[in-house]
PDB file of C-alpha atoms in Angstrom:
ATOM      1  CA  UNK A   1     -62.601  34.531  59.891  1.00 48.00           C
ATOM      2  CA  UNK A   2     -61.082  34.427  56.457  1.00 50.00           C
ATOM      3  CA  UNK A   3     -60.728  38.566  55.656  1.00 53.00           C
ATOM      4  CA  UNK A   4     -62.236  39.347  51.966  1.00 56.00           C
ATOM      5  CA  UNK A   5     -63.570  35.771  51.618  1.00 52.00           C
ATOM      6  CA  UNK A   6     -64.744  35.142  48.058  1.00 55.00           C
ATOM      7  CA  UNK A   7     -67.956  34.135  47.482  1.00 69.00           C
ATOM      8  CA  UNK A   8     -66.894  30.726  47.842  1.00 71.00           C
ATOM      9  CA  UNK A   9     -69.040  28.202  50.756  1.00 82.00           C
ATOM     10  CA  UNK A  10     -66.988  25.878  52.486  1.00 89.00           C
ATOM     11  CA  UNK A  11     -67.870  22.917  53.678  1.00 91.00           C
ATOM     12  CA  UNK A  12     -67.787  22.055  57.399  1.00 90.00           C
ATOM     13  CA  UNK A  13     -65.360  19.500  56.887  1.00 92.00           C
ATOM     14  CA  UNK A  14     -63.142  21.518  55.169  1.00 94.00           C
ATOM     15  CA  UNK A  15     -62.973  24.495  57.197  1.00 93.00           C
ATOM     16  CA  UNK A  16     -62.190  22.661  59.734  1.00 93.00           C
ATOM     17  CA  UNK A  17     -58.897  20.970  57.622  1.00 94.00           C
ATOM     18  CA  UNK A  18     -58.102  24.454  57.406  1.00 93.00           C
ATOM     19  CA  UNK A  19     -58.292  25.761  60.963  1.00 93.00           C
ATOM     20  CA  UNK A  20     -56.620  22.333  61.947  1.00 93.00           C
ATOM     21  CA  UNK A  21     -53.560  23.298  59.197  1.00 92.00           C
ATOM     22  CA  UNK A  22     -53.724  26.855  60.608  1.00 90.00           C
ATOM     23  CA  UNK A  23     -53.340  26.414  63.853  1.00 90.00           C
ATOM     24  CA  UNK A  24     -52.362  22.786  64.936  1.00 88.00           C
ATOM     25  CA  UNK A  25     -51.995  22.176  68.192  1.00 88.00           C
ATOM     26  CA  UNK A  26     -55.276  23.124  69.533  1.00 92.00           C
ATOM     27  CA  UNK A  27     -58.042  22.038  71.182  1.00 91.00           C
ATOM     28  CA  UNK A  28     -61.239  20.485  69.356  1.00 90.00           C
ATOM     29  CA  UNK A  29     -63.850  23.070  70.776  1.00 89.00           C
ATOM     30  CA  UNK A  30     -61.154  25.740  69.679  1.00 91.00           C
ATOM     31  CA  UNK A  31     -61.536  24.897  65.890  1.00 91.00           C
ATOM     32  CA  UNK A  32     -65.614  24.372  66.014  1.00 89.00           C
ATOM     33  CA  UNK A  33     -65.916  27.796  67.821  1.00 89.00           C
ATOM     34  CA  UNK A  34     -64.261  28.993  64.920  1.00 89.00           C
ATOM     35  CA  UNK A  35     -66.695  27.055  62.236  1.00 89.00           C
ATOM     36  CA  UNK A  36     -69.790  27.978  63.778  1.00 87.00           C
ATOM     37  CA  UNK A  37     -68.709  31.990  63.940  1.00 87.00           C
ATOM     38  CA  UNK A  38     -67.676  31.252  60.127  1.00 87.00           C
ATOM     39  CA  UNK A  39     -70.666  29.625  58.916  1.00 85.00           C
ATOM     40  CA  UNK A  40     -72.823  31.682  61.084  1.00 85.00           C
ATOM     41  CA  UNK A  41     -71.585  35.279  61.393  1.00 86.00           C
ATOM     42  CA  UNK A  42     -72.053  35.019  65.016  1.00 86.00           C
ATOM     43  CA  UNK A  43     -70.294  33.577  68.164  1.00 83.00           C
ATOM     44  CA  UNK A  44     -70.802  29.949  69.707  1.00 81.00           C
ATOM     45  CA  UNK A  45     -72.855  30.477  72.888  1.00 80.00           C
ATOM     46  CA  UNK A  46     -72.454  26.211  73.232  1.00 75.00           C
ATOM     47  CA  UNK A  47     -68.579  26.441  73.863  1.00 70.00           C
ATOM     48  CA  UNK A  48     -67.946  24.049  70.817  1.00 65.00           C
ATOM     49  CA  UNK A  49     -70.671  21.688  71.286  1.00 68.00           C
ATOM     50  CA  UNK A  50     -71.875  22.010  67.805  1.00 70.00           C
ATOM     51  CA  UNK A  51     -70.755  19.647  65.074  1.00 71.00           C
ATOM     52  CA  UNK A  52     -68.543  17.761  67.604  1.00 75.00           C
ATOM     53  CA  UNK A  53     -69.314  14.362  65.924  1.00 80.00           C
ATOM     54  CA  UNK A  54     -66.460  15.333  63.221  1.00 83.00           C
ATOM     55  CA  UNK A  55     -63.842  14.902  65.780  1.00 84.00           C
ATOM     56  CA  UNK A  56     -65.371  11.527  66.957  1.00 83.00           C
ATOM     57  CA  UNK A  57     -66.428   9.641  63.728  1.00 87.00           C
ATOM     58  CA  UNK A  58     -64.026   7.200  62.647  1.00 87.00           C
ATOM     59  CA  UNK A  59     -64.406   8.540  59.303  1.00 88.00           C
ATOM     60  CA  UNK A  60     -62.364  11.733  60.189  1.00 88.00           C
ATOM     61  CA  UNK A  61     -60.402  10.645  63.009  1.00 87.00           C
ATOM     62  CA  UNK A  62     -56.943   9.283  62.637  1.00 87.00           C
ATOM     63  CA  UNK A  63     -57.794   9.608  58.928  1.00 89.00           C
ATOM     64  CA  UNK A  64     -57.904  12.694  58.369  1.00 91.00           C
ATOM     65  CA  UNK A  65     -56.562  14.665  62.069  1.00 90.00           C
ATOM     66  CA  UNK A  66     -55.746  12.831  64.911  1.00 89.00           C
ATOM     67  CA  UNK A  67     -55.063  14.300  68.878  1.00 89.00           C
ATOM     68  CA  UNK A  68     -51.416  13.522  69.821  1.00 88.00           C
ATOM     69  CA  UNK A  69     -52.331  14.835  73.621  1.00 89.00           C
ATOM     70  CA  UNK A  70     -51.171  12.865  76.331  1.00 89.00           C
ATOM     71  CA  UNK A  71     -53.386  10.655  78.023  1.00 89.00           C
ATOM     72  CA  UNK A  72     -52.454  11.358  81.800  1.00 91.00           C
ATOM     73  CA  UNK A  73     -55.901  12.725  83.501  1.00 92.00           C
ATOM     74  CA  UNK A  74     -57.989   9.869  85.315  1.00 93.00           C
ATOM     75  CA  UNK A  75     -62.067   9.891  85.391  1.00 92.00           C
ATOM     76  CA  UNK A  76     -64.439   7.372  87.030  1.00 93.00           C
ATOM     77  CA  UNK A  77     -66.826   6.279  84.540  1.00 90.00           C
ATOM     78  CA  UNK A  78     -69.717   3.553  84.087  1.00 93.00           C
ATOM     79  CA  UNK A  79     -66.711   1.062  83.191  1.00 93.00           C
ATOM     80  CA  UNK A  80     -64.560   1.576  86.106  1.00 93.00           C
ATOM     81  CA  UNK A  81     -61.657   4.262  86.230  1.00 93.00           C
ATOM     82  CA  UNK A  82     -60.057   5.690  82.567  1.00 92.00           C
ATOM     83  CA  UNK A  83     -57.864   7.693  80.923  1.00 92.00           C
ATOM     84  CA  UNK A  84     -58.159  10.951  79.102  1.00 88.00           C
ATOM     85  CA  UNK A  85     -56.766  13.599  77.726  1.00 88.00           C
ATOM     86  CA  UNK A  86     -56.752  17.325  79.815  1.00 90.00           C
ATOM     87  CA  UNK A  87     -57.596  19.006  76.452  1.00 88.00           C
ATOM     88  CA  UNK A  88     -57.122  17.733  72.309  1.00 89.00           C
ATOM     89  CA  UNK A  89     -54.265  18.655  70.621  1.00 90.00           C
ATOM     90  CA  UNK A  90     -55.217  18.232  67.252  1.00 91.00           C
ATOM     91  CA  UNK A  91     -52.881  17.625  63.962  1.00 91.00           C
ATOM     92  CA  UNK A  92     -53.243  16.906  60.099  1.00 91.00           C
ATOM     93  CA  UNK A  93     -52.491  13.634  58.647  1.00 90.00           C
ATOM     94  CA  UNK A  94     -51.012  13.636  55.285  1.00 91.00           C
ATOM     95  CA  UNK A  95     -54.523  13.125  54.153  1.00 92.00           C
ATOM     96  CA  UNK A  96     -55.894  15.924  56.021  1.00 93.00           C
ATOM     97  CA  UNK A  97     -53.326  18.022  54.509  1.00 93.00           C
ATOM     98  CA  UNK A  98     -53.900  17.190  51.264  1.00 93.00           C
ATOM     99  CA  UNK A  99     -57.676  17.575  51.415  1.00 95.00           C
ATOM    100  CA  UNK A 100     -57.034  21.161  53.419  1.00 94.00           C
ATOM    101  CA  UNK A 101     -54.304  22.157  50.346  1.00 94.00           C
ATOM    102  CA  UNK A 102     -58.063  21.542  48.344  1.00 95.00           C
ATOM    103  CA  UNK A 103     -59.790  23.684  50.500  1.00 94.00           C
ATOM    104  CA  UNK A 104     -57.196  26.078  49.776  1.00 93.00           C
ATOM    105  CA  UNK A 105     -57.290  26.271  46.305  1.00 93.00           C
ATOM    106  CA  UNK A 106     -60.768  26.097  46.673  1.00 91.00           C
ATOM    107  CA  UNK A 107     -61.585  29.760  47.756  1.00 89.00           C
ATOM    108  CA  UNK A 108     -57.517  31.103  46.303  1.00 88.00           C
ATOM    109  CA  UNK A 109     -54.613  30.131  48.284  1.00 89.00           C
ATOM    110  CA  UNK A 110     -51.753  28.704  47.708  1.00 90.00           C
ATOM    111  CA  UNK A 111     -50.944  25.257  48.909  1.00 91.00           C
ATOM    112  CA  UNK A 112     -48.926  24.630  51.583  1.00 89.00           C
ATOM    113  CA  UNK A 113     -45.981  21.933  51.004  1.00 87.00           C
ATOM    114  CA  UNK A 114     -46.113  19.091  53.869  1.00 81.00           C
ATOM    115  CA  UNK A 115     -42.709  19.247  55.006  1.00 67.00           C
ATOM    116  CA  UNK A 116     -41.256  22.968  54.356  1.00 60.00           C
ATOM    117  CA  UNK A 117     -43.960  25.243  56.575  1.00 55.00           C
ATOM    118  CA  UNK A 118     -42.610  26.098  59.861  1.00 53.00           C
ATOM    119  CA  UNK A 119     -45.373  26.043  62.315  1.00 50.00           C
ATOM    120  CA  UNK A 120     -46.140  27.948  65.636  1.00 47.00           C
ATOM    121  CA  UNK A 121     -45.134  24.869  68.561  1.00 49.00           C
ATOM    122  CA  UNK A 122     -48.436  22.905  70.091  1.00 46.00           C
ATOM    123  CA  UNK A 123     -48.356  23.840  73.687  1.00 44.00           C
ATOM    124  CA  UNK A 124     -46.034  21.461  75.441  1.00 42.00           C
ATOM    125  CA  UNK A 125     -44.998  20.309  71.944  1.00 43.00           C
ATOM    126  CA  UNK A 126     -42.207  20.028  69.581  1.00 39.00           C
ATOM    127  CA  UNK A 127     -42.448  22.321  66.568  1.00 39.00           C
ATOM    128  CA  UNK A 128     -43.726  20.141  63.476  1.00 43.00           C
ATOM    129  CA  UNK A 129     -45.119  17.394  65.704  1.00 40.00           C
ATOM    130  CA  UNK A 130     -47.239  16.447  62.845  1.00 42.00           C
ATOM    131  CA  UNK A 131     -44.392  15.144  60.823  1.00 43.00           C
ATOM    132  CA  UNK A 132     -42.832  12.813  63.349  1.00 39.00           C
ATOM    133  CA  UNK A 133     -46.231  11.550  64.540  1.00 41.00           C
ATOM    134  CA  UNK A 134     -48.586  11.505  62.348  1.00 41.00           C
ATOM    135  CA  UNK A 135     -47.077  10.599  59.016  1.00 40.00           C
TER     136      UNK A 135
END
């Protein structure tokens, strides 16, 4: 929750380039919990489930964020046995960050420079993983 929001509606997309710039590094139900008790005043009783189809359009992803997890957790499926990810890890692409420095100035912050913010480490990652991957 953003303390003494203005008066100022974000969109979905863009709350969730801020959330994502916020905190990178986490998982994809962890930032939509966060949208729907934004946009809705109230807690997600669907564990993330709603709005989900941001983080699998190829509009958004690797365009915008993009999950630098490590593949290393096998599942049978209808297609015979794949590979997937434990839980996302998700990161801003230069594009993302620019559109979240929007958002930003959109309800009163300052922007953020790409480069020069020191962020909290993913878990399991290297602090600014989104420079050295996803640039």
């Amino acid at each position: 929750m953003i303390p003494n929001r203005p008066n100022v509606s974000l969109k979905c997309i863009e709350y969730l380039l801020l959330s994502i710039q916020s905190n990178p590094g986490r998982s994809q139900r962890f930032h939509l919990k966060r949208w729907h008790q934004y946009k809705y005043n109230r807690p997600d009783f669907h564990k993330g489930g709603h709005n989900n189809g941001f983080f699998t359009s190829p509009t958004y992803r690797d365009v915008l964020w993009t999950d630098v997890a490590p593949q290393d957790v096998e599942y049978l499926s209808a297609f015979g046995t794949r590979v997937k990810s434990k839980s996302s890890q998700m990161h801003l692409t230069i594009r993302g960050w620019n559109r979240a420095n929007e958002a930003r100035q959109k309800i009163g912050l300052s922007p953020l420079d790409w480069g020069n913010v020191e962020l909290p480490p993913a878990p399991g990652a290297a602090c600014k993983i989104y420079q050295t991957v996803v640039q």
